[in-house]
Amino acid sequence: MNPPKSLVLILGDQLDLKGAALKGFNLKTDEVIMIESIPEAEYVWSHKAKIALFLSAMRHFAQNLTELHYPLSYIQDSPLSIVETLREKMIQEGVTHLICVEPGEWRLKQQIEALAKELSLKLDMREDDHFYCSHQEFTEWVADKKELRLEYFYRLMRKRHHILVDSEGNPESGQWNYDQDNRKPYPKKGPGIIEAPVLFEPDHITKEVLAFVNATYPKHPGSLDHFQWPVTRSQALEALDYFVEYRLRNFGVYEDAMWTDTPFGWHSILSSSLNLKLLNPREVIAAVLEAWKKYSLDLSTVEGFIRQILGWREFVRGMYYLDMPKMAQDNYYNHQRSLPQWYWTGQTNMACMKDAIGQTLQYGYAHHIQRLMVTGNFALLAEILPSEVCDWYLAIYVDAIEWVELPNTAGMALFANGGRFTSKPYIASGAYIKRMSNYCNACKYKPDVRFGESACPVTTLYWNFLIKHRSQFESSPRTKLMTANLKRISDEDQQLIVDHAQYVLNHLNDL
Ligand code: FAD
Ligand code: SF4
């Protein structure tokens, strides 16, 4: 048999029949290759649900390809990395043409390019047309900017794609941004009844994957007991329909709210489907705009949601490809501490961390504010080495792929790039967590106490951070206001905060 003319590599987060990889595919001469690699799930200590989601979605996609008569080589349980497996295949079959879509991870992109060089392959690495903004457009946008800020990029995207703008490019109802309406906590009595997200019972393919993951990665973090993620395009579309019909209406107002045992709030839970490319952002935005009219939803909720997809998601992707590989090494504050062990178990007395990490281990999911202002905020204030924090986020969330995880973690949560695309560090004391959740009610610590045995570690470390970086914050108009409240704390108390913070930092594993 003749070797295929071109081998088309489809990675686990490129599961789109209409994606760039399959454009121009010749059913007679070309072949698709998909690879399940054991080491790939181990290079960060991945959550079992993340591994299972990728494998199940890949196997369902492979089934789809076979039904459509695509010639497919599906390599299961490879003991080699993706690129080593690919290398063997190319050499064994004497294939010289490799087609793929640019991977969402720098490491893999470099490895594929190196392989092509080594084997003198003709490599056709295509840009991912899933996204609204191409690399070229993003680079052009960056070129004349002094400061890289989401807001202006987002406005450009709105205008360029005619989303929530009038014919002259002005924002719908005269306002670009409804952030101020979208920051409410739940009522004091609690969130009330929230429409539960739609969940998908594992079919035989998923059940087989779950058994495989439990047997192959028994020591990996997280549980598979609640695995009900969409693993096919039709399930992802069903999840989207359900979200816009039942949950979008309260998305905006409670976007930042947190409450014990309320893992999903009113969030969409669509990130894993989007990132695996089971869903296209254009169809998500179209569905949201349609629901806006059909159910007369508030513009604030619709704008707030579209901002996440058309704004943040596209913006962080642009930043990732612009700033890699430096982004992965940045450590602006030179933080060197190790991640506390309880990030992997949830066994801590801090109620906020226990809840956010607990649900993460259960589902592989936490919403944005839990990631940014609970686990991320603490990691920054506790001076944890950014690469350790980033590895944790990459491992533990089902939607984590480096192009989106790294800019959010290193850039937004940890300020590791010194504010390349944020105006100041996102830091908060226990008072913020108290305001936005009920976590503090059942906590061993007291959010308003700054030092001493009952002091909230978040609060102690927050004030310590401000004291430590005071002169730097005060030297810039962007951060000057952050230290204003320090003036109300006496010098003696500031010293007590610093002393207690030192104790906390030396005992991070015991909190
Ligand atoms: P919703 O709150 O319903 O938002 C809708 C969609 O908007 C999401 O599905 C997502 O596709 C997009 N979105 C929202 N915020 C962001 C953002 N900041 N950046 C990019 N897209 C966004 N998101 C990931 O998809 N993968 C990650 O690995 C990831 N890591 C993160 C790490 C940290 C430290 C932080 C602070 C955020 C991270 N995010 C990540 C962004 C965000 O937290 C998740 O996209 C969101 O929580 C997913 O839940 P959802 O689908 O219910 O989102
Ligand atoms: Fe978290 Fe502090 Fe509140 Fe406890 S008191 S839940 S540690 S913010």
Coordinates of C-alpha atoms and ligand atoms in Angstrom, one line a residue:
M1 CA 0.0 0.0 0.0
N2 CA 1.2 3.5 -0.8
P3 CA 2.0 5.8 2.1
P4 CA -0.5 8.6 2.6
K5 CA 0.4 11.7 0.6
S6 CA -0.2 13.9 3.7
L7 CA -0.7 13.0 7.3
V8 CA -3.1 15.4 9.1
L9 CA -2.4 15.5 12.8
I10 CA -5.5 16.4 15.0
L11 CA -4.7 17.1 18.6
G12 CA -7.1 16.6 21.5
D13 CA -8.1 20.2 21.6
Q14 CA -8.8 20.5 17.9
L15 CA -11.9 18.5 17.6
D16 CA -13.6 20.4 14.8
L17 CA -14.7 18.8 11.5
K18 CA -14.8 22.3 9.9
G19 CA -11.4 23.3 11.4
A20 CA -8.4 24.4 9.4
A21 CA -6.7 20.9 9.6
L22 CA -9.3 19.2 7.4
K23 CA -9.5 21.9 4.8
G24 CA -8.6 20.5 1.4
F25 CA -8.4 16.9 2.8
N26 CA -8.2 14.3 0.1
L27 CA -10.1 11.2 1.2
K28 CA -8.2 9.1 -1.4
T29 CA -4.6 10.1 -0.6
D30 CA -4.5 11.6 2.9
E31 CA -4.8 10.2 6.4
V32 CA -5.7 11.6 9.8
I33 CA -3.6 10.7 12.8
M34 CA -4.8 11.1 16.4
I35 CA -2.6 10.2 19.3
E36 CA -3.4 9.3 22.9
S37 CA -0.1 9.6 24.7
I38 CA 0.4 8.4 28.3
P39 CA 3.3 10.8 29.1
E40 CA 1.2 13.8 27.8
A41 CA -1.2 13.4 30.8
E42 CA 1.8 13.2 33.2
Y43 CA 4.0 16.2 32.4
V44 CA 1.8 18.2 34.7
W45 CA 0.0 16.1 37.3
S46 CA -3.3 16.3 35.6
H47 CA -6.7 16.0 37.2
K48 CA -8.3 12.6 36.3
A49 CA -11.4 14.4 34.9
K50 CA -9.2 16.5 32.6
I51 CA -7.5 13.4 31.2
A52 CA -10.8 11.6 30.9
L53 CA -12.5 14.6 29.1
F54 CA -9.7 14.8 26.5
L55 CA -9.6 11.0 25.8
S56 CA -13.4 10.6 25.7
A57 CA -13.9 13.6 23.4
M58 CA -11.0 12.4 21.1
R59 CA -12.5 8.9 20.9
H60 CA -16.0 10.3 20.0
F61 CA -14.4 12.5 17.4
A62 CA -12.5 9.6 16.0
Q63 CA -15.8 7.7 15.7
N64 CA -17.3 10.6 13.9
L65 CA -14.4 10.7 11.4
T66 CA -14.7 7.0 10.7
E67 CA -18.4 7.3 10.1
L68 CA -17.6 10.0 7.6
H69 CA -15.0 7.6 5.9
Y70 CA -11.9 9.6 6.8
P71 CA -8.9 7.3 6.7
L72 CA -7.7 7.4 10.3
S73 CA -4.8 6.1 12.3
Y74 CA -5.9 6.4 16.0
I75 CA -3.0 5.5 18.3
Q76 CA -4.2 4.5 21.8
D77 CA -2.1 4.4 25.0
S78 CA 1.2 5.4 23.3
P79 CA 4.1 5.1 25.9
L80 CA 5.8 7.9 23.9
S81 CA 5.0 11.6 23.7
I82 CA 2.8 12.9 20.9
V83 CA 5.8 14.0 18.9
E84 CA 7.8 10.9 19.4
T85 CA 4.8 8.8 18.4
L86 CA 4.4 11.0 15.3
R87 CA 8.0 10.6 14.5
E88 CA 7.8 6.8 14.5
K89 CA 4.8 6.8 12.3
M90 CA 6.3 9.3 9.8
I91 CA 9.5 7.2 9.5
Q92 CA 7.8 3.8 9.4
E93 CA 5.4 4.9 6.6
G94 CA 7.8 7.2 4.8
V95 CA 5.4 10.1 4.9
T96 CA 6.9 13.4 4.0
H97 CA 3.9 15.9 4.3
L98 CA 2.6 16.8 7.7
I99 CA -0.5 19.1 8.1
C100 CA -1.7 20.4 11.4
V101 CA -3.3 23.4 13.1
E102 CA -1.0 25.4 15.3
P103 CA -1.0 23.8 18.8
G104 CA -2.4 25.7 21.8
E105 CA 0.8 25.0 23.6
W106 CA 4.1 26.6 22.7
R107 CA 6.1 23.5 23.8
L108 CA 4.3 21.2 21.3
K109 CA 4.5 23.8 18.5
Q110 CA 8.3 24.0 18.9
Q111 CA 8.5 20.2 19.1
I112 CA 6.5 19.7 15.9
E113 CA 8.6 22.3 14.1
A114 CA 11.8 20.6 15.3
L115 CA 10.6 17.2 14.1
A116 CA 9.8 18.7 10.7
K117 CA 13.3 20.0 10.5
E118 CA 14.9 16.8 11.7
L119 CA 13.0 14.6 9.1
S120 CA 13.0 17.2 6.4
L121 CA 9.2 17.1 6.3
K122 CA 7.0 19.5 4.4
L123 CA 5.1 21.0 7.3
D124 CA 1.9 22.9 6.7
M125 CA 1.1 24.3 10.2
R126 CA -2.1 26.3 9.8
E127 CA -3.4 29.1 12.0
D128 CA -6.4 28.1 14.1
D129 CA -9.4 29.7 12.4
H130 CA -11.6 28.9 15.4
F131 CA -10.7 32.4 16.8
Y132 CA -12.0 35.7 15.7
C133 CA -8.6 37.5 15.8
S134 CA -5.7 36.2 13.8
H135 CA -2.1 36.6 15.0
Q136 CA -1.5 39.2 12.3
E137 CA -4.5 41.3 13.4
F138 CA -3.4 41.1 17.0
T139 CA 0.2 42.1 16.2
E140 CA -1.1 45.0 14.2
W141 CA -3.3 46.1 17.0
V142 CA -0.4 45.9 19.5
A143 CA 2.0 47.8 17.2
D144 CA 1.0 51.4 18.1
K145 CA -0.2 50.8 21.7
K146 CA 1.6 52.2 24.7
E147 CA -0.5 50.0 27.0
L148 CA -2.1 46.7 26.2
R149 CA -5.5 46.8 27.7
L150 CA -8.5 44.5 27.1
E151 CA -11.0 47.3 26.9
Y152 CA -9.7 48.8 23.7
F153 CA -9.1 45.5 22.0
Y154 CA -12.6 44.4 22.9
R155 CA -14.1 47.6 21.5
L156 CA -12.2 47.0 18.2
M157 CA -13.5 43.4 18.1
R158 CA -17.1 44.6 18.7
K159 CA -16.8 47.1 15.8
R160 CA -14.9 44.8 13.5
H161 CA -17.4 41.9 13.9
H162 CA -20.5 44.2 14.2
I163 CA -21.5 42.8 17.6
L164 CA -23.6 45.0 19.9
V165 CA -22.8 48.1 17.9
D166 CA -25.0 50.3 15.6
S167 CA -24.2 51.0 12.0
E168 CA -21.8 53.7 12.9
G169 CA -19.9 51.6 15.3
N170 CA -21.3 53.1 18.5
P171 CA -22.0 50.7 21.3
E172 CA -25.6 49.4 21.8
S173 CA -27.4 51.7 24.2
G174 CA -24.5 54.0 24.3
Q175 CA -22.3 52.1 26.7
W176 CA -19.4 49.7 26.0
N177 CA -19.2 48.3 29.4
Y178 CA -21.6 47.1 32.1
D179 CA -19.0 45.9 34.6
Q180 CA -20.4 48.0 37.4
D181 CA -23.8 46.1 37.2
N182 CA -22.1 42.8 37.1
R183 CA -20.4 42.6 40.5
K184 CA -23.1 41.8 43.0
P185 CA -22.9 39.2 45.7
Y186 CA -25.8 36.7 46.2
P187 CA -28.5 38.0 48.6
K188 CA -27.7 37.5 52.3
K189 CA -30.0 34.4 52.5
G190 CA -28.1 32.8 49.7
P191 CA -28.3 32.3 45.9
G192 CA -31.8 30.7 46.0
I193 CA -32.7 28.3 43.2
I194 CA -30.3 28.2 40.4
E195 CA -31.1 26.2 37.3
A196 CA -28.6 23.4 37.4
P197 CA -26.4 23.1 34.4
V198 CA -27.2 20.3 31.9
L199 CA -25.1 17.2 32.7
F200 CA -24.3 14.2 30.4
E201 CA -24.4 10.6 31.7
P202 CA -21.3 8.8 30.5
D203 CA -22.0 6.5 27.5
H204 CA -20.1 3.3 26.8
I205 CA -17.1 5.1 25.3
T206 CA -16.8 7.5 28.3
K207 CA -17.3 4.6 30.8
E208 CA -14.4 2.8 29.1
V209 CA -12.3 5.9 29.4
L210 CA -13.2 6.5 33.0
A211 CA -12.1 2.9 33.9
F212 CA -8.9 3.4 31.9
V213 CA -8.0 6.7 33.7
N214 CA -8.8 5.2 37.1
A215 CA -6.5 2.3 36.4
T216 CA -3.7 4.1 34.6
Y217 CA -3.5 7.3 36.7
P218 CA -4.8 6.2 40.2
K219 CA -2.6 8.7 42.1
H220 CA -3.5 11.7 40.0
P221 CA -5.6 14.4 41.8
G222 CA -9.4 14.7 41.5
S223 CA -12.3 12.5 41.2
L224 CA -14.3 10.9 38.3
D225 CA -17.4 10.4 40.4
H226 CA -19.0 13.5 39.0
F227 CA -17.8 13.2 35.4
Q228 CA -20.7 14.6 33.3
W229 CA -18.9 16.9 30.8
P230 CA -20.0 17.3 27.2
V231 CA -17.8 15.1 25.1
T232 CA -19.3 15.5 21.7
R233 CA -20.3 18.4 19.5
S234 CA -24.0 17.6 19.9
Q235 CA -23.7 17.5 23.7
A236 CA -21.9 20.8 23.6
L237 CA -24.6 22.3 21.5
E238 CA -27.2 21.1 23.9
A239 CA -25.3 22.6 26.8
L240 CA -25.2 25.9 24.9
D241 CA -28.9 25.8 24.2
Y242 CA -29.7 25.1 27.8
F243 CA -27.4 27.8 29.1
V244 CA -28.9 30.6 26.9
E245 CA -32.4 29.4 27.7
Y246 CA -32.2 29.0 31.5
R247 CA -29.0 30.4 33.0
L248 CA -27.8 33.4 30.9
R249 CA -30.4 35.7 32.5
N250 CA -28.6 35.8 35.8
F251 CA -25.0 35.3 34.5
G252 CA -24.1 39.0 34.6
V253 CA -25.4 40.1 37.9
Y254 CA -23.9 37.2 39.8
E255 CA -20.8 36.7 37.7
D256 CA -18.5 37.4 40.6
A257 CA -20.6 35.9 43.5
M258 CA -19.5 32.9 45.4
W259 CA -21.3 30.6 47.9
T260 CA -20.5 27.4 49.6
D261 CA -21.5 24.3 47.7
T262 CA -22.6 26.3 44.7
P263 CA -19.8 25.2 42.3
F264 CA -21.3 26.6 39.0
G265 CA -23.4 29.5 40.0
W266 CA -25.0 31.0 36.9
H267 CA -21.9 30.5 34.8
S268 CA -22.1 28.9 31.4
I269 CA -19.7 25.9 32.0
L270 CA -18.8 26.1 28.3
S271 CA -15.1 26.7 28.5
S272 CA -14.1 23.0 28.0
S273 CA -16.4 22.6 25.0
L274 CA -15.0 25.9 23.5
N275 CA -11.4 25.0 24.1
L276 CA -11.7 21.4 22.7
K277 CA -13.3 23.2 19.7
L278 CA -16.6 21.3 20.1
L279 CA -18.2 24.7 20.0
N280 CA -17.3 27.7 17.9
P281 CA -17.3 31.1 19.6
R282 CA -19.3 32.6 16.7
E283 CA -22.2 30.2 17.4
V284 CA -22.0 30.9 21.1
I285 CA -22.2 34.6 20.5
A286 CA -25.0 34.2 18.0
A287 CA -27.0 32.1 20.4
V288 CA -26.5 34.7 23.2
L289 CA -27.7 37.5 20.9
E290 CA -30.7 35.5 19.8
A291 CA -31.7 34.8 23.4
W292 CA -31.2 38.5 24.3
K293 CA -34.0 39.4 21.9
K294 CA -36.2 36.3 22.4
Y295 CA -36.3 36.5 26.2
S296 CA -35.8 40.3 26.6
L297 CA -32.7 39.8 28.7
D298 CA -30.8 42.6 30.3
L299 CA -28.1 44.1 28.1
S300 CA -25.7 44.0 31.0
T301 CA -25.8 40.2 31.2
V302 CA -25.5 39.8 27.4
E303 CA -22.6 42.3 27.2
G304 CA -20.9 40.8 30.2
F305 CA -21.0 37.4 28.7
I306 CA -19.9 38.5 25.2
R307 CA -17.0 40.5 26.8
Q308 CA -15.6 37.2 28.1
I309 CA -15.7 35.4 24.8
L310 CA -15.0 38.2 22.3
G311 CA -12.9 40.1 24.7
W312 CA -10.9 38.2 27.2
R313 CA -10.7 34.9 25.4
E314 CA -9.3 36.4 22.2
F315 CA -7.2 38.9 24.1
V316 CA -5.3 36.3 26.2
R317 CA -4.7 34.2 23.2
G318 CA -3.2 37.1 21.4
M319 CA -1.0 37.8 24.4
Y320 CA 0.1 34.2 24.7
Y321 CA 1.5 33.9 21.2
L322 CA 2.9 37.4 21.4
D323 CA 4.8 36.9 24.7
M324 CA 5.9 33.3 24.6
P325 CA 8.2 31.8 25.7
K326 CA 9.0 34.7 28.0
M327 CA 5.6 34.6 29.6
A328 CA 6.3 31.2 31.1
Q329 CA 9.5 32.4 32.8
D330 CA 8.4 35.8 34.1
N331 CA 8.6 36.3 37.8
Y332 CA 8.3 40.0 38.4
Y333 CA 8.3 39.8 42.2
N334 CA 10.9 37.0 42.3
H335 CA 8.6 34.8 44.4
Q336 CA 10.2 31.5 45.2
R337 CA 8.0 29.7 47.8
S338 CA 6.5 26.3 47.1
L339 CA 2.8 25.7 46.5
P340 CA 1.2 24.5 49.8
Q341 CA 0.4 20.8 49.6
W342 CA -3.3 21.5 50.3
Y343 CA -3.7 22.9 46.9
W344 CA -3.8 19.3 45.8
T345 CA -6.1 18.0 48.5
G346 CA -8.3 20.9 49.7
Q347 CA -7.3 20.0 53.3
T348 CA -7.0 23.5 54.8
N349 CA -8.8 25.4 57.6
M350 CA -9.3 28.4 55.2
A351 CA -13.0 28.0 54.2
C352 CA -12.7 29.9 51.0
M353 CA -9.7 27.8 49.8
K354 CA -11.3 24.6 51.0
D355 CA -14.5 25.2 49.0
A356 CA -12.8 26.5 45.8
I357 CA -10.2 23.7 45.8
G358 CA -12.7 21.1 47.0
Q359 CA -15.1 21.7 44.0
T360 CA -12.1 21.8 41.7
L361 CA -11.1 18.3 42.8
Q362 CA -14.7 17.1 42.4
Y363 CA -15.4 18.6 39.0
G364 CA -12.2 20.0 37.5
Y365 CA -14.1 23.4 37.6
A366 CA -14.1 26.6 39.5
H367 CA -15.5 29.9 38.1
H368 CA -13.4 32.9 37.3
I369 CA -13.6 34.8 40.6
Q370 CA -12.7 31.6 42.5
R371 CA -9.7 31.2 40.3
L372 CA -8.7 34.8 40.3
M373 CA -9.6 36.1 43.7
V374 CA -9.4 33.0 45.9
T375 CA -6.7 30.5 44.8
G376 CA -4.9 33.1 42.6
N377 CA -5.0 35.9 45.0
F378 CA -3.7 33.7 47.8
A379 CA -0.9 32.3 45.6
L380 CA 0.3 35.9 44.8
L381 CA 0.1 37.1 48.4
A382 CA 1.8 34.0 49.7
E383 CA 4.7 34.6 47.3
I384 CA 4.5 31.3 45.5
L385 CA 6.8 30.6 42.5
P386 CA 4.7 31.4 39.4
S387 CA 5.7 28.3 37.5
E388 CA 4.4 26.1 40.3
V389 CA 1.1 28.0 40.4
C390 CA 0.8 27.8 36.6
D391 CA 1.5 24.0 36.6
W392 CA -1.3 23.6 39.2
Y393 CA -3.8 25.5 37.1
L394 CA -2.8 23.7 33.9
A395 CA -3.2 20.4 35.7
I396 CA -6.3 20.8 37.6
Y397 CA -9.0 22.4 35.4
V398 CA -10.7 20.5 32.6
D399 CA -10.6 23.6 30.4
A400 CA -6.9 24.2 30.9
I401 CA -4.8 24.6 27.8
E402 CA -1.7 26.7 28.0
W403 CA -2.7 29.5 25.6
V404 CA -5.6 30.4 27.9
E405 CA -4.3 29.1 31.3
L406 CA -0.9 30.8 31.3
P407 CA -1.9 34.4 30.5
N408 CA -4.7 34.2 33.0
T409 CA -2.5 32.7 35.7
A410 CA 0.9 34.3 35.2
G411 CA -0.4 37.6 33.7
M412 CA -3.7 38.3 35.5
A413 CA -3.6 36.4 38.8
L414 CA 0.1 36.6 39.7
F415 CA 1.2 39.8 37.9
A416 CA 4.3 37.8 37.0
N417 CA 4.9 39.9 33.9
G418 CA 4.8 43.2 35.9
G419 CA 1.5 44.4 34.4
R420 CA 2.1 43.9 30.7
F421 CA -1.6 43.8 30.2
T422 CA -3.1 44.7 33.6
S423 CA -2.9 48.0 35.3
K424 CA -2.3 46.7 38.8
P425 CA -2.0 43.4 40.7
Y426 CA -5.4 41.8 41.4
I427 CA -5.1 41.5 45.2
A428 CA -7.7 41.6 47.9
S429 CA -8.0 41.0 51.6
G430 CA -10.5 38.7 53.4
A431 CA -12.9 41.7 53.3
Y432 CA -13.5 41.2 49.6
I433 CA -14.1 37.4 50.0
K434 CA -16.5 38.2 52.9
R435 CA -18.4 40.6 50.7
M436 CA -18.7 38.3 47.7
S437 CA -19.4 35.0 49.5
N438 CA -20.6 33.3 52.6
Y439 CA -17.2 31.5 53.1
C440 CA -16.1 33.5 56.1
N441 CA -19.2 32.6 58.2
A442 CA -17.9 29.1 58.7
C443 CA -14.2 29.8 58.8
K444 CA -11.8 29.3 61.7
Y445 CA -10.3 32.7 60.8
K446 CA -11.8 36.1 61.0
P447 CA -11.7 38.2 57.8
D448 CA -11.4 41.6 59.6
V449 CA -8.5 40.5 61.9
R450 CA -5.1 41.5 60.5
F451 CA -2.7 39.7 63.0
G452 CA -2.8 37.2 65.8
E453 CA -4.1 33.7 66.1
S454 CA -7.6 34.3 64.6
A455 CA -6.3 36.6 61.8
C456 CA -7.4 35.7 58.3
P457 CA -4.3 34.6 56.4
V458 CA -5.6 36.4 53.3
T459 CA -6.0 39.6 55.2
T460 CA -2.6 39.4 56.9
L461 CA -0.8 38.6 53.7
Y462 CA -2.7 41.3 51.8
W463 CA -1.6 44.1 54.2
N464 CA 1.9 42.6 54.4
F465 CA 2.1 42.8 50.5
L466 CA 1.0 46.4 50.5
I467 CA 3.5 47.3 53.3
K468 CA 6.3 45.4 51.5
H469 CA 5.6 47.0 48.1
R470 CA 4.4 50.4 49.4
S471 CA 7.0 52.7 47.9
Q472 CA 6.6 51.0 44.5
F473 CA 2.8 51.3 44.5
E474 CA 3.1 54.9 45.6
S475 CA 5.4 55.7 42.8
S476 CA 2.9 55.0 40.1
P477 CA -0.4 56.9 39.5
R478 CA -2.0 53.5 38.5
T479 CA -1.3 51.9 41.9
K480 CA -1.0 54.9 44.2
L481 CA -4.5 54.6 45.6
M482 CA -4.0 51.0 46.7
T483 CA -2.0 51.9 49.7
A484 CA -4.2 54.8 50.9
N485 CA -5.8 52.7 53.7
L486 CA -2.4 51.9 55.1
K487 CA -2.3 55.4 56.5
R488 CA -5.1 54.3 58.9
I489 CA -3.0 51.6 60.4
S490 CA -0.5 52.6 63.1
D491 CA 3.2 51.8 62.8
E492 CA 3.0 49.4 65.7
D493 CA 0.1 47.5 64.1
Q494 CA 2.0 47.5 60.7
Q495 CA 4.9 45.8 62.5
L496 CA 2.6 43.2 64.0
I497 CA 1.2 42.5 60.6
V498 CA 4.6 42.0 59.1
D499 CA 5.7 39.7 62.0
H500 CA 2.5 37.7 61.7
A501 CA 2.8 37.5 57.9
Q502 CA 6.3 36.1 58.3
Y503 CA 4.9 33.4 60.6
V504 CA 2.1 32.6 58.1
L505 CA 4.6 32.5 55.2
N506 CA 6.8 30.1 57.2
H507 CA 3.8 27.8 57.9
L508 CA 1.8 27.8 54.7
N509 CA 1.3 24.1 54.8
D510 CA -0.4 24.3 58.2
L511 CA -3.1 26.9 57.5
Ligands
FAD1 P1 -18.1 31.8 32.0 O1 -17.9 32.6 33.3 O2 -19.5 31.3 31.8 O3 -17.6 32.7 30.8 C1 -17.9 32.4 29.5 C2 -16.7 32.0 28.7 O4 -15.9 33.1 28.5 C3 -15.9 30.9 29.2 O5 -16.4 29.6 28.9 C4 -14.5 31.2 28.6 O6 -14.4 30.6 27.3 C5 -14.6 32.7 28.4 N1 -13.8 33.4 29.4 C6 -14.2 33.9 30.5 N2 -13.2 34.5 31.2 C7 -12.1 34.3 30.5 C8 -10.7 34.6 30.6 N3 -10.3 35.4 31.7 N4 -9.9 34.2 29.7 C9 -10.3 33.5 28.6 N5 -11.6 33.2 28.4 C10 -12.4 33.6 29.3 N6 -10.2 29.7 31.2 C11 -10.0 28.6 30.4 O7 -10.8 28.4 29.4 N7 -9.0 27.8 30.6 C12 -8.1 27.9 31.6 O8 -7.2 27.2 31.8 C13 -8.3 29.1 32.5 N8 -7.4 29.3 33.5 C14 -7.6 30.4 34.3 C15 -6.7 30.6 35.3 C16 -6.9 31.7 36.1 C17 -5.9 32.0 37.3 C18 -7.9 32.6 35.9 C19 -8.1 33.8 36.8 C20 -8.8 32.4 34.9 C21 -8.7 31.3 34.1 N9 -9.6 31.0 33.0 C22 -9.4 29.9 32.2 C23 -10.6 32.0 32.7 C24 -12.0 31.7 33.3 O9 -11.8 31.5 34.7 C25 -12.7 30.4 32.7 O10 -12.7 30.5 31.3 C26 -14.1 30.2 33.2 O11 -14.1 30.2 34.6 C27 -14.7 29.0 32.7 O12 -16.0 28.8 33.2 P2 -17.3 29.0 32.3 O13 -17.2 28.3 31.1 O14 -18.4 28.7 33.2 O15 -17.1 30.6 32.1
SF4_2 FE1 -11.1 32.9 53.6 FE2 -10.2 34.5 55.5 FE3 -12.8 34.3 55.0 FE4 -11.5 32.3 56.1 S1 -11.8 34.4 57.0 S2 -13.0 32.2 54.4 S3 -9.5 32.5 55.1 S4 -11.2 35.1 53.6

